[in-house]
PDB file of C-alpha atoms in Angstrom:
ATOM      1  CA  ALA O   1     121.324 135.198  88.066  1.00 76.00           C
ATOM      2  CA  GLN O   2     119.041 132.872  86.352  1.00 83.00           C
ATOM      3  CA  THR O   3     119.118 132.023  83.023  1.00 92.00           C
ATOM      4  CA  VAL O   4     117.220 130.245  80.357  1.00 96.00           C
ATOM      5  CA  THR O   5     118.023 127.819  77.527  1.00 96.00           C
ATOM      6  CA  GLN O   6     115.883 127.068  74.605  1.00 97.00           C
ATOM      7  CA  SER O   7     118.327 124.869  72.196  1.00 96.00           C
ATOM      8  CA  GLN O   8     115.987 124.604  69.205  1.00 96.00           C
ATOM      9  CA  PRO O   9     116.199 127.557  67.360  1.00 95.00           C
ATOM     10  CA  GLU O  10     113.438 126.274  64.880  1.00 97.00           C
ATOM     11  CA  MET O  11     111.304 123.469  64.729  1.00 97.00           C
ATOM     12  CA  SER O  12     108.570 122.214  62.379  1.00 97.00           C
ATOM     13  CA  VAL O  13     105.463 119.703  62.869  1.00 97.00           C
ATOM     14  CA  GLN O  14     103.046 118.330  60.729  1.00 97.00           C
ATOM     15  CA  GLU O  15      99.544 119.641  60.972  1.00 97.00           C
ATOM     16  CA  ALA O  16      97.537 117.568  63.634  1.00 97.00           C
ATOM     17  CA  GLU O  17     100.778 115.745  65.078  1.00 97.00           C
ATOM     18  CA  THR O  18     102.433 116.500  68.537  1.00 98.00           C
ATOM     19  CA  VAL O  19     105.870 118.635  68.935  1.00 98.00           C
ATOM     20  CA  THR O  20     107.712 119.540  72.203  1.00 98.00           C
ATOM     21  CA  LEU O  21     109.587 122.299  72.583  1.00 98.00           C
ATOM     22  CA  SER O  22     112.780 122.155  75.368  1.00 98.00           C
ATOM     23  CA  CYS O  23     113.152 124.725  78.147  1.00 98.00           C
ATOM     24  CA  THR O  24     115.870 124.352  80.586  1.00 97.00           C
ATOM     25  CA  TYR O  25     116.857 126.931  83.056  1.00 97.00           C
ATOM     26  CA  ASP O  26     119.478 127.383  85.993  1.00 95.00           C
ATOM     27  CA  THR O  27     118.440 129.071  89.319  1.00 93.00           C
ATOM     28  CA  SER O  28     119.487 128.554  93.062  1.00 92.00           C
ATOM     29  CA  GLU O  29     116.131 128.997  94.140  1.00 90.00           C
ATOM     30  CA  SER O  30     113.404 126.859  95.224  1.00 89.00           C
ATOM     31  CA  ASP O  31     110.718 128.586  94.713  1.00 90.00           C
ATOM     32  CA  TYR O  32     109.758 130.304  91.127  1.00 93.00           C
ATOM     33  CA  TYR O  33     107.539 129.966  88.319  1.00 93.00           C
ATOM     34  CA  LEU O  34     108.109 128.665  84.709  1.00 95.00           C
ATOM     35  CA  PHE O  35     105.750 130.282  81.716  1.00 95.00           C
ATOM     36  CA  TRP O  36     105.646 129.655  78.183  1.00 97.00           C
ATOM     37  CA  TYR O  37     104.760 132.751  75.722  1.00 95.00           C
ATOM     38  CA  LYS O  38     103.941 132.847  72.127  1.00 96.00           C
ATOM     39  CA  GLN O  39     104.749 135.587  70.117  1.00 93.00           C
ATOM     40  CA  PRO O  40     103.066 135.043  66.854  1.00 92.00           C
ATOM     41  CA  PRO O  41     103.497 137.583  63.431  1.00 88.00           C
ATOM     42  CA  SER O  42     101.638 140.464  65.163  1.00 85.00           C
ATOM     43  CA  ARG O  43     104.464 140.146  67.613  1.00 85.00           C
ATOM     44  CA  GLN O  44     101.809 140.261  70.591  1.00 87.00           C
ATOM     45  CA  MET O  45     103.192 138.392  73.966  1.00 90.00           C
ATOM     46  CA  ILE O  46     100.721 135.735  74.569  1.00 91.00           C
ATOM     47  CA  LEU O  47     100.667 133.223  77.729  1.00 92.00           C
ATOM     48  CA  VAL O  48     100.354 129.974  77.053  1.00 95.00           C
ATOM     49  CA  ILE O  49     100.692 128.436  80.044  1.00 95.00           C
ATOM     50  CA  ARG O  50     102.389 128.584  83.554  1.00 93.00           C
ATOM     51  CA  GLN O  51     103.851 126.056  86.271  1.00 94.00           C
ATOM     52  CA  GLU O  52     104.646 127.001  89.790  1.00 92.00           C
ATOM     53  CA  ALA O  53     107.736 125.230  90.714  1.00 93.00           C
ATOM     54  CA  TYR O  54     106.349 123.792  94.362  1.00 91.00           C
ATOM     55  CA  LYS O  55     103.428 122.118  92.382  1.00 90.00           C
ATOM     56  CA  GLN O  56     104.370 118.443  91.289  1.00 87.00           C
ATOM     57  CA  GLN O  57     101.427 118.234  88.880  1.00 93.00           C
ATOM     58  CA  ASN O  58     102.330 119.246  85.409  1.00 95.00           C
ATOM     59  CA  ALA O  59     100.109 121.924  84.352  1.00 94.00           C
ATOM     60  CA  THR O  60      97.859 121.446  81.285  1.00 95.00           C
ATOM     61  CA  GLU O  61      95.819 123.842  79.074  1.00 92.00           C
ATOM     62  CA  ASN O  62      93.566 122.216  76.358  1.00 95.00           C
ATOM     63  CA  ARG O  63      95.808 120.909  73.693  1.00 97.00           C
ATOM     64  CA  PHE O  64      99.099 122.414  75.511  1.00 97.00           C
ATOM     65  CA  SER O  65     101.067 120.530  78.577  1.00 97.00           C
ATOM     66  CA  VAL O  66     104.230 120.750  80.164  1.00 97.00           C
ATOM     67  CA  ASN O  67     106.732 118.219  81.597  1.00 97.00           C
ATOM     68  CA  PHE O  68     108.276 119.663  84.494  1.00 97.00           C
ATOM     69  CA  GLN O  69     111.375 118.555  85.942  1.00 96.00           C
ATOM     70  CA  LYS O  70     112.625 120.088  88.953  1.00 95.00           C
ATOM     71  CA  ALA O  71     115.588 118.381  89.880  1.00 94.00           C
ATOM     72  CA  ALA O  72     116.989 118.519  86.012  1.00 96.00           C
ATOM     73  CA  LYS O  73     115.589 122.043  85.711  1.00 96.00           C
ATOM     74  CA  SER O  74     113.456 121.131  82.754  1.00 97.00           C
ATOM     75  CA  PHE O  75     110.414 122.923  81.712  1.00 97.00           C
ATOM     76  CA  SER O  76     109.176 121.535  77.751  1.00 98.00           C
ATOM     77  CA  LEU O  77     106.238 122.589  76.444  1.00 98.00           C
ATOM     78  CA  LYS O  78     103.824 119.829  74.473  1.00 98.00           C
ATOM     79  CA  ILE O  79     101.353 120.971  71.923  1.00 98.00           C
ATOM     80  CA  SER O  80      99.178 118.200  70.605  1.00 98.00           C
ATOM     81  CA  ASP O  81      96.884 118.337  67.269  1.00 97.00           C
ATOM     82  CA  SER O  82      99.134 121.382  66.078  1.00 98.00           C
ATOM     83  CA  GLN O  83      97.414 123.752  64.290  1.00 97.00           C
ATOM     84  CA  LEU O  84      98.283 126.261  61.675  1.00 96.00           C
ATOM     85  CA  GLY O  85      97.708 129.125  64.127  1.00 96.00           C
ATOM     86  CA  ASP O  86      99.871 127.630  66.609  1.00 97.00           C
ATOM     87  CA  ALA O  87     102.793 129.017  63.852  1.00 97.00           C
ATOM     88  CA  ALA O  88     104.495 131.103  66.242  1.00 97.00           C
ATOM     89  CA  MET O  89     107.866 131.967  68.445  1.00 96.00           C
ATOM     90  CA  TYR O  90     107.922 130.365  71.802  1.00 97.00           C
ATOM     91  CA  PHE O  91     109.437 131.759  74.441  1.00 96.00           C
ATOM     92  CA  CYS O  92     109.923 129.948  77.580  1.00 97.00           C
ATOM     93  CA  ALA O  93     110.079 132.321  81.011  1.00 96.00           C
ATOM     94  CA  TYR O  94     111.222 132.304  84.203  1.00 95.00           C
ATOM     95  CA  ARG O  95     110.457 134.175  87.576  1.00 92.00           C
ATOM     96  CA  ASN O  96     111.739 134.313  91.205  1.00 88.00           C
ATOM     97  CA  PHE O  97     108.863 133.953  93.882  1.00 84.00           C
ATOM     98  CA  GLY O  98     108.776 137.341  95.230  1.00 76.00           C
ATOM     99  CA  ASN O  99     110.342 138.935  92.199  1.00 75.00           C
ATOM    100  CA  GLU O 100     108.486 140.497  89.088  1.00 74.00           C
ATOM    101  CA  LYS O 101     110.698 140.189  86.478  1.00 85.00           C
ATOM    102  CA  LEU O 102     110.742 137.622  83.516  1.00 91.00           C
ATOM    103  CA  THR O 103     113.847 136.407  82.381  1.00 94.00           C
ATOM    104  CA  PHE O 104     113.117 134.865  78.665  1.00 95.00           C
ATOM    105  CA  GLY O 105     115.178 132.412  76.772  1.00 95.00           C
ATOM    106  CA  THR O 106     116.306 132.950  73.363  1.00 93.00           C
ATOM    107  CA  GLY O 107     113.039 131.511  71.708  1.00 95.00           C
ATOM    108  CA  THR O 108     111.984 128.673  69.619  1.00 97.00           C
ATOM    109  CA  ARG O 109     110.519 129.476  65.915  1.00 97.00           C
ATOM    110  CA  LEU O 110     107.972 126.646  65.448  1.00 98.00           C
ATOM    111  CA  THR O 111     106.570 125.952  61.579  1.00 97.00           C
ATOM    112  CA  ILE O 112     103.057 124.103  61.222  1.00 97.00           C
ATOM    113  CA  ILE O 113     103.223 122.096  57.744  1.00 97.00           C
ATOM    114  CA  PRO O 114      99.708 121.796  56.035  1.00 95.00           C
TER     115      PRO O 114
ATOM    116  CA  ALA K   1      87.511 142.578  77.749  1.00 66.00           C
ATOM    117  CA  ALA K   2      90.032 145.546  77.911  1.00 77.00           C
ATOM    118  CA  GLY K   3      93.763 144.723  77.325  1.00 89.00           C
ATOM    119  CA  VAL K   4      96.901 146.800  78.136  1.00 94.00           C
ATOM    120  CA  ILE K   5      97.348 149.826  75.807  1.00 95.00           C
ATOM    121  CA  GLN K   6     100.658 151.215  74.274  1.00 97.00           C
ATOM    122  CA  SER K   7     100.594 154.300  72.788  1.00 97.00           C
ATOM    123  CA  PRO K   8     102.069 155.062  69.983  1.00 97.00           C
ATOM    124  CA  ARG K   9     102.123 152.047  68.417  1.00 95.00           C
ATOM    125  CA  HIS K  10     105.055 153.139  65.677  1.00 96.00           C
ATOM    126  CA  LEU K  11     107.565 155.710  66.308  1.00 97.00           C
ATOM    127  CA  ILE K  12     110.414 156.851  64.188  1.00 98.00           C
ATOM    128  CA  LYS K  13     113.018 158.923  65.826  1.00 98.00           C
ATOM    129  CA  GLU K  14     116.744 160.356  64.500  1.00 97.00           C
ATOM    130  CA  LYS K  15     119.779 159.738  66.405  1.00 97.00           C
ATOM    131  CA  ARG K  16     120.205 161.950  69.729  1.00 97.00           C
ATOM    132  CA  GLU K  17     116.179 162.797  69.790  1.00 98.00           C
ATOM    133  CA  THR K  18     114.408 161.877  72.543  1.00 98.00           C
ATOM    134  CA  ALA K  19     111.006 159.621  72.585  1.00 98.00           C
ATOM    135  CA  THR K  20     108.197 158.977  75.147  1.00 98.00           C
ATOM    136  CA  LEU K  21     106.272 155.588  74.955  1.00 98.00           C
ATOM    137  CA  LYS K  22     103.206 155.237  77.272  1.00 98.00           C
ATOM    138  CA  CYS K  23     101.812 152.245  78.614  1.00 97.00           C
ATOM    139  CA  TYR K  24      98.087 152.245  80.024  1.00 97.00           C
ATOM    140  CA  PRO K  25      97.633 148.935  82.066  1.00 95.00           C
ATOM    141  CA  ILE K  26      94.621 146.882  82.455  1.00 93.00           C
ATOM    142  CA  PRO K  27      91.849 148.893  84.626  1.00 92.00           C
ATOM    143  CA  ARG K  28      92.850 147.896  88.858  1.00 89.00           C
ATOM    144  CA  HIS K  29      96.151 146.299  88.079  1.00 91.00           C
ATOM    145  CA  ASP K  30      98.604 148.183  89.865  1.00 89.00           C
ATOM    146  CA  THR K  31     101.934 146.968  88.612  1.00 91.00           C
ATOM    147  CA  VAL K  32     103.759 147.671  85.079  1.00 94.00           C
ATOM    148  CA  TYR K  33     106.660 146.401  83.579  1.00 94.00           C
ATOM    149  CA  TRP K  34     108.119 147.759  80.600  1.00 97.00           C
ATOM    150  CA  TYR K  35     110.776 144.948  78.456  1.00 96.00           C
ATOM    151  CA  GLN K  36     112.637 145.721  75.131  1.00 97.00           C
ATOM    152  CA  GLN K  37     113.036 143.407  72.442  1.00 95.00           C
ATOM    153  CA  GLY K  38     115.653 143.940  69.853  1.00 93.00           C
ATOM    154  CA  PRO K  39     115.742 142.330  66.387  1.00 90.00           C
ATOM    155  CA  GLY K  40     115.771 138.722  66.723  1.00 88.00           C
ATOM    156  CA  GLN K  41     116.193 139.007  70.408  1.00 91.00           C
ATOM    157  CA  ASP K  42     113.817 137.546  73.501  1.00 92.00           C
ATOM    158  CA  PRO K  43     112.296 140.200  75.421  1.00 94.00           C
ATOM    159  CA  GLN K  44     114.740 142.045  78.504  1.00 94.00           C
ATOM    160  CA  PHE K  45     113.429 143.468  81.355  1.00 94.00           C
ATOM    161  CA  LEU K  46     113.851 147.221  81.600  1.00 96.00           C
ATOM    162  CA  ILE K  47     111.804 148.562  84.687  1.00 95.00           C
ATOM    163  CA  SER K  48     108.865 148.019  86.938  1.00 93.00           C
ATOM    164  CA  PHE K  49     106.665 149.798  89.098  1.00 94.00           C
ATOM    165  CA  TYR K  50     104.264 149.151  91.648  1.00 91.00           C
ATOM    166  CA  GLU K  51     101.705 151.492  93.358  1.00 90.00           C
ATOM    167  CA  LYS K  52     103.640 154.429  91.591  1.00 91.00           C
ATOM    168  CA  MET K  53     107.118 153.362  93.054  1.00 93.00           C
ATOM    169  CA  GLN K  54     109.661 151.421  91.269  1.00 92.00           C
ATOM    170  CA  SER K  55     109.749 148.199  92.580  1.00 89.00           C
ATOM    171  CA  ASP K  56     112.863 146.389  90.503  1.00 89.00           C
ATOM    172  CA  LYS K  57     115.458 147.573  87.543  1.00 91.00           C
ATOM    173  CA  GLY K  58     117.175 145.581  84.785  1.00 90.00           C
ATOM    174  CA  SER K  59     119.323 146.248  82.200  1.00 86.00           C
ATOM    175  CA  ILE K  60     118.113 149.901  81.414  1.00 92.00           C
ATOM    176  CA  PRO K  61     120.003 152.761  79.963  1.00 94.00           C
ATOM    177  CA  ASP K  62     120.535 155.719  82.415  1.00 95.00           C
ATOM    178  CA  ARG K  63     119.496 157.469  79.307  1.00 97.00           C
ATOM    179  CA  PHE K  64     116.124 155.900  79.895  1.00 97.00           C
ATOM    180  CA  SER K  65     113.643 157.326  82.783  1.00 96.00           C
ATOM    181  CA  ALA K  66     110.428 155.788  83.868  1.00 97.00           C
ATOM    182  CA  GLN K  67     107.845 156.636  86.300  1.00 96.00           C
ATOM    183  CA  GLN K  68     104.339 155.057  87.137  1.00 96.00           C
ATOM    184  CA  PHE K  69     101.466 158.261  87.426  1.00 95.00           C
ATOM    185  CA  SER K  70      98.600 158.424  89.807  1.00 94.00           C
ATOM    186  CA  ASP K  71      96.138 156.835  87.249  1.00 93.00           C
ATOM    187  CA  TYR K  72      98.810 153.844  87.432  1.00 94.00           C
ATOM    188  CA  HIS K  73      99.638 154.346  83.501  1.00 96.00           C
ATOM    189  CA  SER K  74     103.645 154.222  82.745  1.00 97.00           C
ATOM    190  CA  GLU K  75     105.902 156.675  80.598  1.00 98.00           C
ATOM    191  CA  LEU K  76     109.091 155.347  79.313  1.00 98.00           C
ATOM    192  CA  ASN K  77     111.432 158.505  78.687  1.00 98.00           C
ATOM    193  CA  MET K  78     114.141 157.402  76.263  1.00 98.00           C
ATOM    194  CA  SER K  79     116.714 160.484  75.747  1.00 97.00           C
ATOM    195  CA  SER K  80     120.045 160.666  73.091  1.00 97.00           C
ATOM    196  CA  LEU K  81     118.549 158.304  71.281  1.00 98.00           C
ATOM    197  CA  GLU K  82     121.124 155.535  69.776  1.00 97.00           C
ATOM    198  CA  LEU K  83     120.161 152.867  66.661  1.00 97.00           C
ATOM    199  CA  GLY K  84     120.589 150.123  69.108  1.00 96.00           C
ATOM    200  CA  ASP K  85     117.657 151.488  70.872  1.00 97.00           C
ATOM    201  CA  SER K  86     115.552 150.502  67.878  1.00 97.00           C
ATOM    202  CA  ALA K  87     113.210 147.542  68.763  1.00 97.00           C
ATOM    203  CA  LEU K  88     109.963 146.636  69.986  1.00 96.00           C
ATOM    204  CA  TYR K  89     109.288 148.099  73.625  1.00 97.00           C
ATOM    205  CA  PHE K  90     106.802 146.096  75.547  1.00 96.00           C
ATOM    206  CA  CYS K  91     104.365 147.207  78.681  1.00 96.00           C
ATOM    207  CA  ALA K  92     103.271 144.508  80.507  1.00 94.00           C
ATOM    208  CA  SER K  93     100.911 144.531  83.983  1.00 93.00           C
ATOM    209  CA  SER K  94      99.376 142.783  86.687  1.00 89.00           C
ATOM    210  CA  LEU K  95      97.423 142.851  89.815  1.00 86.00           C
ATOM    211  CA  THR K  96      98.847 142.684  93.119  1.00 77.00           C
ATOM    212  CA  GLY K  97      97.865 138.891  94.175  1.00 71.00           C
ATOM    213  CA  GLN K  98      97.775 137.736  90.851  1.00 68.00           C
ATOM    214  CA  VAL K  99     101.502 138.005  89.618  1.00 61.00           C
ATOM    215  CA  LEU K 100     101.574 134.764  87.731  1.00 69.00           C
ATOM    216  CA  LYS K 101      99.123 136.754  85.126  1.00 77.00           C
ATOM    217  CA  GLN K 102     101.177 139.295  83.634  1.00 84.00           C
ATOM    218  CA  TYR K 103      99.528 140.737  80.370  1.00 90.00           C
ATOM    219  CA  PHE K 104     101.678 142.197  77.819  1.00 93.00           C
ATOM    220  CA  GLY K 105     100.694 145.038  75.131  1.00 93.00           C
ATOM    221  CA  PRO K 106     100.819 145.292  71.962  1.00 92.00           C
ATOM    222  CA  GLY K 107     104.425 147.063  71.939  1.00 95.00           C
ATOM    223  CA  THR K 108     105.391 150.078  70.388  1.00 97.00           C
ATOM    224  CA  ARG K 109     108.024 149.404  67.641  1.00 96.00           C
ATOM    225  CA  LEU K 110     110.569 152.241  67.884  1.00 98.00           C
ATOM    226  CA  THR K 111     113.009 152.984  65.087  1.00 97.00           C
ATOM    227  CA  VAL K 112     116.152 155.131  65.370  1.00 97.00           C
ATOM    228  CA  THR K 113     117.408 156.338  61.883  1.00 96.00           C
TER     229      THR K 113
END
Protein backbone atom coordinates (compact mmCIF):
# COMPACT_ATOMS: atom_id res chain seq x y z
CA ALA A 1 0.00 0.00 0.00
CA GLN A 2 1.12 3.50 -0.72
CA THR A 3 1.81 5.93 2.08
CA VAL A 4 2.27 9.67 2.10
CA THR A 5 4.20 11.45 4.84
CA GLN A 6 4.18 15.12 5.69
CA SER A 7 6.66 15.62 8.49
CA GLN A 8 5.80 19.25 9.18
CA PRO A 9 2.50 19.55 11.09
CA GLU A 10 2.81 23.34 11.10
CA MET A 11 4.79 25.95 9.22
CA SER A 12 4.76 29.72 9.27
CA VAL A 13 6.15 32.29 6.87
CA GLN A 14 6.32 36.04 6.67
CA GLU A 15 4.08 37.61 4.08
CA ALA A 16 5.86 38.00 0.72
CA GLU A 17 8.48 35.43 1.67
CA THR A 18 8.97 31.94 0.29
CA VAL A 19 8.11 28.72 2.08
CA THR A 20 8.63 25.06 1.21
CA LEU A 21 6.37 22.28 2.43
CA SER A 22 7.78 18.76 2.47
CA CYS A 23 6.19 15.53 1.33
CA THR A 24 7.59 12.06 0.92
CA TYR A 25 5.80 8.99 -0.27
CA ASP A 26 6.35 5.29 -0.53
CA THR A 27 5.33 3.23 -3.53
CA SER A 28 6.55 0.34 -5.61
CA GLU A 29 4.80 1.69 -8.70
CA SER A 30 6.61 3.52 -11.49
CA ASP A 31 3.59 5.35 -12.91
CA TYR A 32 1.65 7.56 -10.57
CA TYR A 33 0.51 11.09 -9.91
CA LEU A 34 1.16 13.50 -7.09
CA PHE A 35 -0.93 16.43 -5.96
CA TRP A 36 -0.99 19.26 -3.49
CA TYR A 37 -4.40 20.26 -2.16
CA LYS A 38 -5.19 23.33 -0.10
CA GLN A 39 -7.90 23.31 2.56
CA PRO A 40 -8.69 26.79 3.88
CA PRO A 41 -10.87 27.38 6.95
CA SER A 42 -13.93 26.90 4.73
CA ARG A 43 -12.82 23.23 4.53
CA GLN A 44 -13.15 23.24 0.74
CA MET A 45 -10.49 21.05 -0.90
CA ILE A 46 -8.78 22.99 -3.65
CA LEU A 47 -6.29 21.50 -6.08
CA VAL A 48 -3.12 23.58 -6.07
CA ILE A 49 -0.79 21.69 -8.36
CA ARG A 50 -0.24 18.22 -9.82
CA GLN A 51 2.69 16.26 -11.19
CA GLU A 52 2.81 13.19 -13.41
CA ALA A 53 5.62 10.89 -12.31
CA TYR A 54 6.78 10.25 -15.86
CA LYS A 55 7.48 13.93 -16.36
CA GLN A 56 10.91 15.06 -15.28
CA GLN A 57 10.04 18.73 -15.47
CA ASN A 58 8.72 20.16 -12.23
CA ALA A 59 5.17 21.51 -12.37
CA THR A 60 4.54 25.20 -11.77
CA GLU A 61 1.34 27.17 -11.29
CA ASN A 62 1.96 30.87 -10.86
CA ARG A 63 3.48 31.30 -7.36
CA PHE A 64 3.34 27.56 -6.68
CA SER A 65 6.00 25.13 -7.83
CA VAL A 66 7.12 21.67 -6.88
CA ASN A 67 10.46 19.94 -6.50
CA PHE A 68 9.81 16.39 -7.62
CA GLN A 69 12.62 13.96 -6.86
CA LYS A 70 11.41 10.59 -8.10
CA ALA A 71 14.39 8.56 -6.93
CA ALA A 72 14.11 10.04 -3.46
CA LYS A 73 10.29 9.80 -3.52
CA SER A 74 10.06 13.41 -2.51
CA PHE A 75 7.52 15.99 -3.65
CA SER A 76 7.86 19.38 -1.97
CA LEU A 77 5.74 22.45 -2.60
CA LYS A 78 7.28 25.88 -2.82
CA ILE A 79 5.09 28.94 -2.37
CA SER A 80 6.71 32.16 -3.49
CA ASP A 81 5.63 35.66 -2.48
CA SER A 82 3.36 34.25 0.24
CA GLN A 83 0.03 35.98 0.62
CA LEU A 84 -2.42 36.06 3.52
CA GLY A 85 -4.86 34.03 1.44
CA ASP A 86 -2.37 31.18 1.31
CA ALA A 87 -3.04 30.39 4.96
CA ALA A 88 -4.57 26.91 5.02
CA MET A 89 -3.94 23.22 5.57
CA TYR A 90 -1.96 21.76 2.73
CA PHE A 91 -2.31 18.10 1.89
CA CYS A 92 0.03 16.12 -0.29
CA ALA A 93 -1.74 13.33 -2.15
CA TYR A 94 -0.78 10.32 -4.25
CA ARG A 95 -2.66 8.43 -6.91
CA ASN A 96 -1.65 5.30 -8.80
CA PHE A 97 -1.83 5.26 -12.56
CA GLY A 98 -4.96 3.34 -13.49
CA ASN A 99 -6.39 3.74 -10.03
CA GLU A 100 -8.67 6.49 -8.91
CA LYS A 101 -8.45 6.97 -5.20
CA LEU A 102 -6.27 9.59 -3.62
CA THR A 103 -4.10 8.78 -0.63
CA PHE A 104 -3.47 11.86 1.47
CA GLY A 105 -0.74 12.84 3.87
CA THR A 106 -1.60 14.16 7.31
CA GLY A 107 -1.32 17.77 6.23
CA THR A 108 0.73 20.84 7.06
CA ARG A 109 -0.94 23.88 8.55
CA LEU A 110 0.55 27.00 6.99
CA THR A 111 0.29 30.32 8.79
CA ILE A 112 1.12 33.58 7.06
CA ILE A 113 2.53 36.29 9.31
CA PRO A 114 1.56 39.82 8.21
CA ALA B 1 -18.68 27.29 -13.67
CA ALA B 2 -20.80 24.60 -12.04
CA GLY B 3 -19.15 22.78 -9.16
CA VAL B 4 -19.81 19.61 -7.22
CA ILE B 5 -22.91 20.00 -5.06
CA GLN B 6 -23.38 18.18 -1.80
CA SER B 7 -26.44 18.10 0.36
CA PRO B 8 -27.10 18.62 3.10
CA ARG B 9 -24.17 20.78 4.14
CA HIS B 10 -24.72 20.01 7.79
CA LEU B 11 -26.46 17.07 9.39
CA ILE B 12 -26.98 16.15 13.02
CA LYS B 13 -28.06 12.64 13.88
CA GLU B 14 -28.25 10.53 16.99
CA LYS B 15 -26.48 7.25 17.56
CA ARG B 16 -28.04 4.30 15.78
CA GLU B 17 -29.90 6.56 13.35
CA THR B 18 -29.51 6.52 9.57
CA ALA B 19 -28.16 9.27 7.36
CA THR B 20 -28.16 9.80 3.60
CA LEU B 21 -25.69 12.15 1.97
CA LYS B 22 -26.13 13.27 -1.61
CA CYS B 23 -23.62 14.32 -4.22
CA TYR B 24 -24.30 15.94 -7.57
CA PRO B 25 -21.18 15.87 -9.77
CA ILE B 26 -20.14 18.51 -12.21
CA PRO B 27 -22.24 18.17 -15.39
CA ARG B 28 -20.82 15.51 -17.75
CA HIS B 29 -18.59 14.05 -15.05
CA ASP B 30 -19.07 10.28 -14.92
CA THR B 31 -16.97 9.34 -11.89
CA VAL B 32 -17.78 10.08 -8.26
CA TYR B 33 -15.58 9.57 -5.20
CA TRP B 34 -16.44 9.69 -1.50
CA TYR B 35 -13.94 10.64 1.20
CA GLN B 36 -14.28 10.87 4.98
CA GLN B 37 -12.26 13.43 6.95
CA GLY B 38 -12.40 13.04 10.71
CA PRO B 39 -11.56 15.96 13.04
CA GLY B 40 -7.92 16.90 12.56
CA GLN B 41 -7.42 14.01 10.15
CA ASP B 42 -6.56 13.69 6.50
CA PRO B 43 -9.28 12.63 4.06
CA GLN B 44 -9.70 8.88 3.74
CA PHE B 45 -11.04 7.33 0.56
CA LEU B 46 -14.29 5.42 1.02
CA ILE B 47 -15.62 4.38 -2.37
CA SER B 48 -15.90 5.45 -6.00
CA PHE B 49 -18.26 4.89 -8.91
CA TYR B 50 -17.79 5.05 -12.65
CA GLU B 51 -20.80 4.89 -14.93
CA LYS B 52 -23.00 3.74 -12.06
CA MET B 53 -20.75 0.83 -11.19
CA GLN B 54 -18.53 0.66 -8.11
CA SER B 55 -15.00 1.16 -9.36
CA ASP B 56 -12.93 1.13 -6.20
CA LYS B 57 -13.43 0.59 -2.51
CA GLY B 58 -11.47 1.86 0.44
CA SER B 59 -11.97 1.74 4.17
CA ILE B 60 -15.74 1.95 4.07
CA PRO B 61 -17.58 0.30 6.99
CA ASP B 62 -20.13 -2.39 6.21
CA ARG B 63 -22.75 -0.10 7.77
CA PHE B 64 -22.24 2.27 4.85
CA SER B 65 -23.46 1.74 1.33
CA ALA B 66 -23.43 3.93 -1.72
CA GLN B 67 -24.65 4.01 -5.25
CA GLN B 68 -24.56 6.14 -8.36
CA PHE B 69 -27.76 6.80 -10.23
CA SER B 70 -28.57 7.17 -13.93
CA ASP B 71 -28.17 10.95 -13.71
CA TYR B 72 -24.71 10.35 -12.17
CA HIS B 73 -25.59 11.72 -8.79
CA SER B 74 -24.50 9.56 -5.88
CA GLU B 75 -25.83 8.84 -2.42
CA LEU B 76 -23.94 7.60 0.61
CA ASN B 77 -26.18 5.76 3.05
CA MET B 78 -24.97 5.35 6.60
CA SER B 79 -26.82 3.18 9.08
CA SER B 80 -26.44 2.44 12.79
CA LEU B 81 -24.51 5.65 13.19
CA GLU B 82 -21.75 5.77 15.76
CA LEU B 83 -20.09 8.73 17.45
CA GLY B 84 -16.96 7.99 15.45
CA ASP B 85 -18.81 8.61 12.20
CA SER B 86 -18.81 12.32 12.98
CA ALA B 87 -16.73 13.78 10.18
CA LEU B 88 -16.67 15.87 7.06
CA TYR B 89 -17.72 13.80 4.08
CA PHE B 90 -16.41 14.96 0.74
CA CYS B 91 -17.65 14.00 -2.66
CA ALA B 92 -15.44 14.56 -5.69
CA SER B 93 -16.07 14.06 -9.38
CA SER B 94 -14.05 13.70 -12.53
CA LEU B 95 -14.50 12.99 -16.22
CA THR B 96 -13.04 9.95 -17.92
CA GLY B 97 -9.87 11.02 -19.69
CA GLN B 98 -9.38 13.88 -17.28
CA VAL B 99 -8.82 11.86 -14.14
CA LEU B 100 -6.11 14.21 -12.96
CA LYS B 101 -8.82 16.79 -12.45
CA GLN B 102 -10.71 15.51 -9.43
CA TYR B 103 -12.94 18.30 -8.19
CA PHE B 104 -14.14 18.29 -4.62
CA GLY B 105 -17.49 19.43 -3.30
CA PRO B 106 -17.81 21.60 -0.20
CA GLY B 107 -18.46 18.59 2.03
CA THR B 108 -21.23 17.51 4.37
CA ARG B 109 -20.48 17.89 8.04
CA LEU B 110 -22.09 15.01 9.91
CA THR B 111 -22.35 15.21 13.67
CA VAL B 112 -23.49 12.16 15.56
CA THR B 113 -24.65 12.79 19.14
